[in-house]
Amino acid sequence: MDSGAADEHLVQEAEKMAVALGRMFPGLCEVVLHDLRHPDRSIRAIENNLSGRQVGDPATELGLSRIADPAFPDVVQNYPNRFPDGRPAKSTSIGIKNAEGRYIAALCLNLDVSVLSPVALTLANLVATGSGHGDTPLETLRDRHARELRRAVEEFSAERGAPPRSLSRTDKKALVQQLNRDGYFEPRDAARTIADLLGVSRATVYNYAKPPSDP
């Protein structure tokens, strides 16, 4: 296969990716494939069109920079951008080089963050706790012991790289025995709290807490 045919094959493969990515995020992420071999008509494919551009439109400044400089970064990720109508976007551009190290295409993703901004604001308002009382808590919704117990369980789980409910039976048993040794079983509702955190029954918690029997 000559170099021209090899380059065309690479661009065709990239075009498949552009179409698949765009169709995975309809209404949210525009995906554009630029054929940098033809900068004056570089847009080879545009999926989920959010910018109003068309196939056959010219390369952007970033594409021209890649054509001019093979040392230009392969990936320019998560940079701020704007669609022609002013909507904010987050963009990533991935350069595609041929076997000779020359840029022949670029796969660009433009995420419409204006769609996500209201969601982010709603979530921020939902979790906000400011009430004019500074950092002084007015109350605790659970007693101090329960918070400390939960922290001990989470720290143990983090060391093993798994959520508490996903720990192996052996790890759950070791954790319960450690909690017992550390005095977490003293409050009346401790077994229920531990059972809820580990996703087991109270009977299982009490069984795990038993010391190993002597041989």
PDB file of C-alpha atoms in Angstrom:
ATOM      1  CA  MET A   1       0.000   0.000   0.000  1.00  0.00           C
ATOM      2  CA  ASP A   2       1.474   3.367  -1.017  1.00  0.00           C
ATOM      3  CA  SER A   3       1.623   6.263   1.439  1.00  0.00           C
ATOM      4  CA  GLY A   4      -1.394   8.038  -0.064  1.00  0.00           C
ATOM      5  CA  ALA A   5      -3.586   4.962   0.237  1.00  0.00           C
ATOM      6  CA  ALA A   6      -2.344   4.344   3.783  1.00  0.00           C
ATOM      7  CA  ASP A   7      -3.197   7.920   4.766  1.00  0.00           C
ATOM      8  CA  GLU A   8      -6.678   7.599   3.288  1.00  0.00           C
ATOM      9  CA  HIS A   9      -7.218   4.374   5.228  1.00  0.00           C
ATOM     10  CA  LEU A  10      -6.332   6.150   8.486  1.00  0.00           C
ATOM     11  CA  VAL A  11      -8.756   8.966   7.749  1.00  0.00           C
ATOM     12  CA  GLN A  12     -11.532   6.514   6.903  1.00  0.00           C
ATOM     13  CA  GLU A  13     -10.996   4.693  10.203  1.00  0.00           C
ATOM     14  CA  ALA A  14     -11.090   8.000  12.079  1.00  0.00           C
ATOM     15  CA  GLU A  15     -14.344   8.844  10.310  1.00  0.00           C
ATOM     16  CA  LYS A  16     -15.958   5.744  11.816  1.00  0.00           C
ATOM     17  CA  MET A  17     -14.931   6.949  15.262  1.00  0.00           C
ATOM     18  CA  ALA A  18     -16.313  10.431  14.646  1.00  0.00           C
ATOM     19  CA  VAL A  19     -19.711   9.098  13.645  1.00  0.00           C
ATOM     20  CA  ALA A  20     -19.899   6.644  16.547  1.00  0.00           C
ATOM     21  CA  LEU A  21     -18.848   9.206  19.158  1.00  0.00           C
ATOM     22  CA  GLY A  22     -21.276  11.833  17.913  1.00  0.00           C
ATOM     23  CA  ARG A  23     -24.196   9.436  17.926  1.00  0.00           C
ATOM     24  CA  MET A  24     -23.367   8.362  21.451  1.00  0.00           C
ATOM     25  CA  PHE A  25     -23.930  11.902  22.777  1.00  0.00           C
ATOM     26  CA  PRO A  26     -26.823  13.362  20.736  1.00  0.00           C
ATOM     27  CA  GLY A  27     -27.599  17.001  21.453  1.00  0.00           C
ATOM     28  CA  LEU A  28     -24.596  17.315  23.712  1.00  0.00           C
ATOM     29  CA  CYS A  29     -21.290  16.768  21.942  1.00  0.00           C
ATOM     30  CA  GLU A  30     -20.362  17.731  18.395  1.00  0.00           C
ATOM     31  CA  VAL A  31     -17.692  15.545  16.799  1.00  0.00           C
ATOM     32  CA  VAL A  32     -15.762  16.809  13.790  1.00  0.00           C
ATOM     33  CA  LEU A  33     -13.187  15.020  11.671  1.00  0.00           C
ATOM     34  CA  HIS A  34     -10.786  17.335   9.847  1.00  0.00           C
ATOM     35  CA  ASP A  35      -8.829  16.026   6.874  1.00  0.00           C
ATOM     36  CA  LEU A  36      -5.705  18.154   7.206  1.00  0.00           C
ATOM     37  CA  ARG A  37      -4.465  17.094   3.787  1.00  0.00           C
ATOM     38  CA  HIS A  38      -7.003  19.561   2.390  1.00  0.00           C
ATOM     39  CA  PRO A  39      -7.070  22.563   4.760  1.00  0.00           C
ATOM     40  CA  ASP A  40      -9.319  24.666   2.548  1.00  0.00           C
ATOM     41  CA  ARG A  41     -12.053  22.010   2.796  1.00  0.00           C
ATOM     42  CA  SER A  42     -10.876  20.047   5.780  1.00  0.00           C
ATOM     43  CA  ILE A  43     -14.160  19.025   7.431  1.00  0.00           C
ATOM     44  CA  ARG A  44     -14.547  15.434   6.315  1.00  0.00           C
ATOM     45  CA  ALA A  45     -17.362  14.521   8.725  1.00  0.00           C
ATOM     46  CA  ILE A  46     -19.427  16.349  11.307  1.00  0.00           C
ATOM     47  CA  GLU A  47     -21.732  14.444  13.601  1.00  0.00           C
ATOM     48  CA  ASN A  48     -24.279  15.918  15.982  1.00  0.00           C
ATOM     49  CA  ASN A  49     -23.785  19.341  14.424  1.00  0.00           C
ATOM     50  CA  LEU A  50     -23.904  22.106  17.053  1.00  0.00           C
ATOM     51  CA  SER A  51     -21.740  24.764  15.371  1.00  0.00           C
ATOM     52  CA  GLY A  52     -23.565  25.108  12.068  1.00  0.00           C
ATOM     53  CA  ARG A  53     -20.514  24.124  10.027  1.00  0.00           C
ATOM     54  CA  GLN A  54     -20.728  21.804   7.050  1.00  0.00           C
ATOM     55  CA  VAL A  55     -18.705  19.094   5.368  1.00  0.00           C
ATOM     56  CA  GLY A  56     -16.202  20.868   3.122  1.00  0.00           C
ATOM     57  CA  ASP A  57     -15.666  23.866   5.435  1.00  0.00           C
ATOM     58  CA  PRO A  58     -12.030  24.898   6.030  1.00  0.00           C
ATOM     59  CA  ALA A  59      -9.694  24.033   8.883  1.00  0.00           C
ATOM     60  CA  THR A  60      -9.614  26.016  12.114  1.00  0.00           C
ATOM     61  CA  GLU A  61      -6.568  27.857  13.440  1.00  0.00           C
ATOM     62  CA  LEU A  62      -5.643  24.801  15.506  1.00  0.00           C
ATOM     63  CA  GLY A  63      -5.728  22.592  12.424  1.00  0.00           C
ATOM     64  CA  LEU A  64      -3.543  25.014  10.486  1.00  0.00           C
ATOM     65  CA  SER A  65      -1.061  25.027  13.375  1.00  0.00           C
ATOM     66  CA  ARG A  66      -0.803  21.250  13.179  1.00  0.00           C
ATOM     67  CA  ILE A  67      -0.239  21.369   9.428  1.00  0.00           C
ATOM     68  CA  ALA A  68       2.552  23.905   9.897  1.00  0.00           C
ATOM     69  CA  ASP A  69       4.267  22.153  12.802  1.00  0.00           C
ATOM     70  CA  PRO A  70       4.513  18.358  13.186  1.00  0.00           C
ATOM     71  CA  ALA A  71       5.747  18.986  16.748  1.00  0.00           C
ATOM     72  CA  PHE A  72       2.408  20.549  17.703  1.00  0.00           C
ATOM     73  CA  PRO A  73       0.876  18.596  20.645  1.00  0.00           C
ATOM     74  CA  ASP A  74      -0.944  15.419  19.655  1.00  0.00           C
ATOM     75  CA  VAL A  75      -3.776  16.112  22.087  1.00  0.00           C
ATOM     76  CA  VAL A  76      -5.130  19.465  23.242  1.00  0.00           C
ATOM     77  CA  GLN A  77      -7.646  18.582  25.897  1.00  0.00           C
ATOM     78  CA  ASN A  78     -10.502  20.288  27.741  1.00  0.00           C
ATOM     79  CA  TYR A  79      -9.845  23.805  26.489  1.00  0.00           C
ATOM     80  CA  PRO A  80     -12.572  26.475  26.674  1.00  0.00           C
ATOM     81  CA  ASN A  81     -14.349  27.286  23.446  1.00  0.00           C
ATOM     82  CA  ARG A  82     -17.551  28.880  22.133  1.00  0.00           C
ATOM     83  CA  PHE A  83     -20.074  27.971  19.474  1.00  0.00           C
ATOM     84  CA  PRO A  84     -20.939  30.702  16.925  1.00  0.00           C
ATOM     85  CA  ASP A  85     -24.111  31.604  18.858  1.00  0.00           C
ATOM     86  CA  GLY A  86     -22.109  32.248  22.039  1.00  0.00           C
ATOM     87  CA  ARG A  87     -22.834  29.030  23.915  1.00  0.00           C
ATOM     88  CA  PRO A  88     -19.831  27.907  25.985  1.00  0.00           C
ATOM     89  CA  ALA A  89     -18.134  24.694  25.000  1.00  0.00           C
ATOM     90  CA  LYS A  90     -15.388  22.436  26.286  1.00  0.00           C
ATOM     91  CA  SER A  91     -13.251  21.091  23.468  1.00  0.00           C
ATOM     92  CA  THR A  92     -10.661  18.396  22.879  1.00  0.00           C
ATOM     93  CA  SER A  93      -8.651  18.007  19.685  1.00  0.00           C
ATOM     94  CA  ILE A  94      -6.780  14.809  18.835  1.00  0.00           C
ATOM     95  CA  GLY A  95      -4.204  14.944  16.065  1.00  0.00           C
ATOM     96  CA  ILE A  96      -3.708  11.906  13.834  1.00  0.00           C
ATOM     97  CA  LYS A  97      -0.290  11.373  12.243  1.00  0.00           C
ATOM     98  CA  ASN A  98       0.683   9.083   9.411  1.00  0.00           C
ATOM     99  CA  ALA A  99       3.638   6.708   9.426  1.00  0.00           C
ATOM    100  CA  GLU A 100       5.912   9.563   8.377  1.00  0.00           C
ATOM    101  CA  GLY A 101       5.002  11.614  11.457  1.00  0.00           C
ATOM    102  CA  ARG A 102       2.962  14.190   9.562  1.00  0.00           C
ATOM    103  CA  TYR A 103      -0.479  15.306  10.712  1.00  0.00           C
ATOM    104  CA  ILE A 104      -3.105  14.189   8.244  1.00  0.00           C
ATOM    105  CA  ALA A 105      -6.283  14.501  10.315  1.00  0.00           C
ATOM    106  CA  ALA A 106      -7.723  15.744  13.596  1.00  0.00           C
ATOM    107  CA  LEU A 107     -10.659  14.402  15.582  1.00  0.00           C
ATOM    108  CA  CYS A 108     -12.331  17.199  17.551  1.00  0.00           C
ATOM    109  CA  LEU A 109     -14.985  16.986  20.261  1.00  0.00           C
ATOM    110  CA  ASN A 110     -16.968  20.064  21.296  1.00  0.00           C
ATOM    111  CA  LEU A 111     -19.105  19.564  24.397  1.00  0.00           C
ATOM    112  CA  ASP A 112     -22.015  21.970  24.884  1.00  0.00           C
ATOM    113  CA  VAL A 113     -21.545  22.861  28.556  1.00  0.00           C
ATOM    114  CA  SER A 114     -24.469  25.287  28.475  1.00  0.00           C
ATOM    115  CA  VAL A 115     -26.712  22.228  28.693  1.00  0.00           C
ATOM    116  CA  LEU A 116     -24.915  21.027  31.803  1.00  0.00           C
ATOM    117  CA  SER A 117     -24.474  24.366  33.572  1.00  0.00           C
ATOM    118  CA  PRO A 118     -28.062  24.545  34.933  1.00  0.00           C
ATOM    119  CA  VAL A 119     -27.714  21.001  36.233  1.00  0.00           C
ATOM    120  CA  ALA A 120     -24.414  21.836  37.921  1.00  0.00           C
ATOM    121  CA  LEU A 121     -25.914  24.973  39.462  1.00  0.00           C
ATOM    122  CA  THR A 122     -28.927  23.044  40.739  1.00  0.00           C
ATOM    123  CA  LEU A 123     -26.697  20.429  42.332  1.00  0.00           C
ATOM    124  CA  ALA A 124     -24.463  23.094  43.870  1.00  0.00           C
ATOM    125  CA  ASN A 125     -27.482  24.807  45.396  1.00  0.00           C
ATOM    126  CA  LEU A 126     -28.866  21.498  46.570  1.00  0.00           C
ATOM    127  CA  VAL A 127     -25.747  20.523  48.510  1.00  0.00           C
ATOM    128  CA  ALA A 128     -24.931  24.049  49.754  1.00  0.00           C
ATOM    129  CA  THR A 129     -25.115  24.342  53.553  1.00  0.00           C
ATOM    130  CA  GLY A 130     -24.259  27.991  54.167  1.00  0.00           C
ATOM    131  CA  SER A 131     -26.715  29.555  56.618  1.00  0.00           C
ATOM    132  CA  GLY A 132     -24.930  32.543  58.108  1.00  0.00           C
ATOM    133  CA  HIS A 133     -23.548  30.557  61.033  1.00  0.00           C
ATOM    134  CA  GLY A 134     -20.004  30.183  59.738  1.00  0.00           C
ATOM    135  CA  ASP A 135     -18.339  26.833  60.286  1.00  0.00           C
ATOM    136  CA  THR A 136     -20.084  26.155  63.577  1.00  0.00           C
ATOM    137  CA  PRO A 137     -22.512  23.259  63.192  1.00  0.00           C
ATOM    138  CA  LEU A 138     -25.943  23.883  64.676  1.00  0.00           C
ATOM    139  CA  GLU A 139     -26.596  20.203  65.184  1.00  0.00           C
ATOM    140  CA  THR A 140     -25.477  16.741  64.141  1.00  0.00           C
ATOM    141  CA  LEU A 141     -27.995  14.510  62.471  1.00  0.00           C
ATOM    142  CA  ARG A 142     -26.327  11.383  63.794  1.00  0.00           C
ATOM    143  CA  ASP A 143     -24.520  10.851  67.065  1.00  0.00           C
ATOM    144  CA  ARG A 144     -20.789  11.174  67.185  1.00  0.00           C
ATOM    145  CA  HIS A 145     -20.232   7.461  67.682  1.00  0.00           C
ATOM    146  CA  ALA A 146     -22.076   6.599  64.486  1.00  0.00           C
ATOM    147  CA  ARG A 147     -19.948   9.059  62.500  1.00  0.00           C
ATOM    148  CA  GLU A 148     -16.743   7.623  63.932  1.00  0.00           C
ATOM    149  CA  LEU A 149     -17.947   4.107  63.215  1.00  0.00           C
ATOM    150  CA  ARG A 150     -18.733   4.977  59.614  1.00  0.00           C
ATOM    151  CA  ARG A 151     -15.325   6.620  59.221  1.00  0.00           C
ATOM    152  CA  ALA A 152     -13.583   3.509  60.552  1.00  0.00           C
ATOM    153  CA  VAL A 153     -15.488   1.310  58.104  1.00  0.00           C
ATOM    154  CA  GLU A 154     -14.740   3.611  55.163  1.00  0.00           C
ATOM    155  CA  GLU A 155     -11.028   3.804  56.002  1.00  0.00           C
ATOM    156  CA  PHE A 156     -10.778   0.018  56.219  1.00  0.00           C
ATOM    157  CA  SER A 157     -12.592  -0.343  52.882  1.00  0.00           C
ATOM    158  CA  ALA A 158     -10.467   2.313  51.168  1.00  0.00           C
ATOM    159  CA  GLU A 159      -7.310   0.410  52.110  1.00  0.00           C
ATOM    160  CA  ARG A 160      -8.729  -2.580  50.237  1.00  0.00           C
ATOM    161  CA  GLY A 161      -9.969  -0.550  47.257  1.00  0.00           C
ATOM    162  CA  ALA A 162     -13.634  -1.523  47.526  1.00  0.00           C
ATOM    163  CA  PRO A 163     -16.886  -0.080  48.937  1.00  0.00           C
ATOM    164  CA  PRO A 164     -17.885  -1.575  52.306  1.00  0.00           C
ATOM    165  CA  ARG A 165     -20.653  -3.708  50.794  1.00  0.00           C
ATOM    166  CA  SER A 166     -18.291  -5.096  48.142  1.00  0.00           C
ATOM    167  CA  LEU A 167     -15.690  -6.356  50.604  1.00  0.00           C
ATOM    168  CA  SER A 168     -15.050 -10.089  50.615  1.00  0.00           C
ATOM    169  CA  ARG A 169     -16.483 -12.200  53.423  1.00  0.00           C
ATOM    170  CA  THR A 170     -12.988 -12.561  54.874  1.00  0.00           C
ATOM    171  CA  ASP A 171     -12.429  -8.795  54.870  1.00  0.00           C
ATOM    172  CA  LYS A 172     -15.859  -8.111  56.403  1.00  0.00           C
ATOM    173  CA  LYS A 173     -15.120 -10.570  59.176  1.00  0.00           C
ATOM    174  CA  ALA A 174     -11.708  -8.994  59.814  1.00  0.00           C
ATOM    175  CA  LEU A 175     -13.284  -5.526  59.876  1.00  0.00           C
ATOM    176  CA  VAL A 176     -15.997  -6.535  62.356  1.00  0.00           C
ATOM    177  CA  GLN A 177     -13.446  -8.130  64.658  1.00  0.00           C
ATOM    178  CA  GLN A 178     -11.303  -4.996  64.478  1.00  0.00           C
ATOM    179  CA  LEU A 179     -14.316  -2.807  65.316  1.00  0.00           C
ATOM    180  CA  ASN A 180     -15.099  -5.079  68.241  1.00  0.00           C
ATOM    181  CA  ARG A 181     -11.542  -4.817  69.564  1.00  0.00           C
ATOM    182  CA  ASP A 182     -11.662  -1.041  69.196  1.00  0.00           C
ATOM    183  CA  GLY A 183     -14.794  -0.755  71.313  1.00  0.00           C
ATOM    184  CA  TYR A 184     -17.310   0.146  68.589  1.00  0.00           C
ATOM    185  CA  PHE A 185     -19.792  -2.469  69.785  1.00  0.00           C
ATOM    186  CA  GLU A 186     -20.493  -0.692  73.066  1.00  0.00           C
ATOM    187  CA  PRO A 187     -23.533   1.390  71.963  1.00  0.00           C
ATOM    188  CA  ARG A 188     -26.770  -0.534  71.681  1.00  0.00           C
ATOM    189  CA  ASP A 189     -27.361   0.115  67.973  1.00  0.00           C
ATOM    190  CA  ALA A 190     -23.773  -0.498  66.809  1.00  0.00           C
ATOM    191  CA  ALA A 191     -24.486  -3.928  65.329  1.00  0.00           C
ATOM    192  CA  ARG A 192     -27.373  -2.550  63.269  1.00  0.00           C
ATOM    193  CA  THR A 193     -25.212   0.316  61.973  1.00  0.00           C
ATOM    194  CA  ILE A 194     -22.394  -2.060  61.015  1.00  0.00           C
ATOM    195  CA  ALA A 195     -24.860  -4.443  59.355  1.00  0.00           C
ATOM    196  CA  ASP A 196     -26.297  -1.610  57.270  1.00  0.00           C
ATOM    197  CA  LEU A 197     -22.847  -0.423  56.207  1.00  0.00           C
ATOM    198  CA  LEU A 198     -21.698  -3.900  55.177  1.00  0.00           C
ATOM    199  CA  GLY A 199     -24.981  -5.072  53.677  1.00  0.00           C
ATOM    200  CA  VAL A 200     -25.324  -8.071  55.999  1.00  0.00           C
ATOM    201  CA  SER A 201     -27.676  -9.075  58.796  1.00  0.00           C
ATOM    202  CA  ARG A 202     -27.147  -8.301  62.476  1.00  0.00           C
ATOM    203  CA  ALA A 203     -26.821 -12.030  63.123  1.00  0.00           C
ATOM    204  CA  THR A 204     -23.943 -12.136  60.643  1.00  0.00           C
ATOM    205  CA  VAL A 205     -22.271  -9.201  62.371  1.00  0.00           C
ATOM    206  CA  TYR A 206     -22.474 -10.934  65.757  1.00  0.00           C
ATOM    207  CA  ASN A 207     -21.162 -14.135  64.186  1.00  0.00           C
ATOM    208  CA  TYR A 208     -18.223 -12.283  62.628  1.00  0.00           C
ATOM    209  CA  ALA A 209     -17.480 -10.611  65.971  1.00  0.00           C
ATOM    210  CA  LYS A 210     -16.908 -13.905  67.770  1.00  0.00           C
ATOM    211  CA  PRO A 211     -13.249 -14.513  68.524  1.00  0.00           C
ATOM    212  CA  PRO A 212     -11.688 -17.497  66.758  1.00  0.00           C
ATOM    213  CA  SER A 213     -12.235 -20.662  68.746  1.00  0.00           C
ATOM    214  CA  ASP A 214      -9.229 -22.343  70.290  1.00  0.00           C
ATOM    215  CA  PRO A 215      -8.019 -25.461  68.470  1.00  0.00           C
TER     216      PRO A 215
END
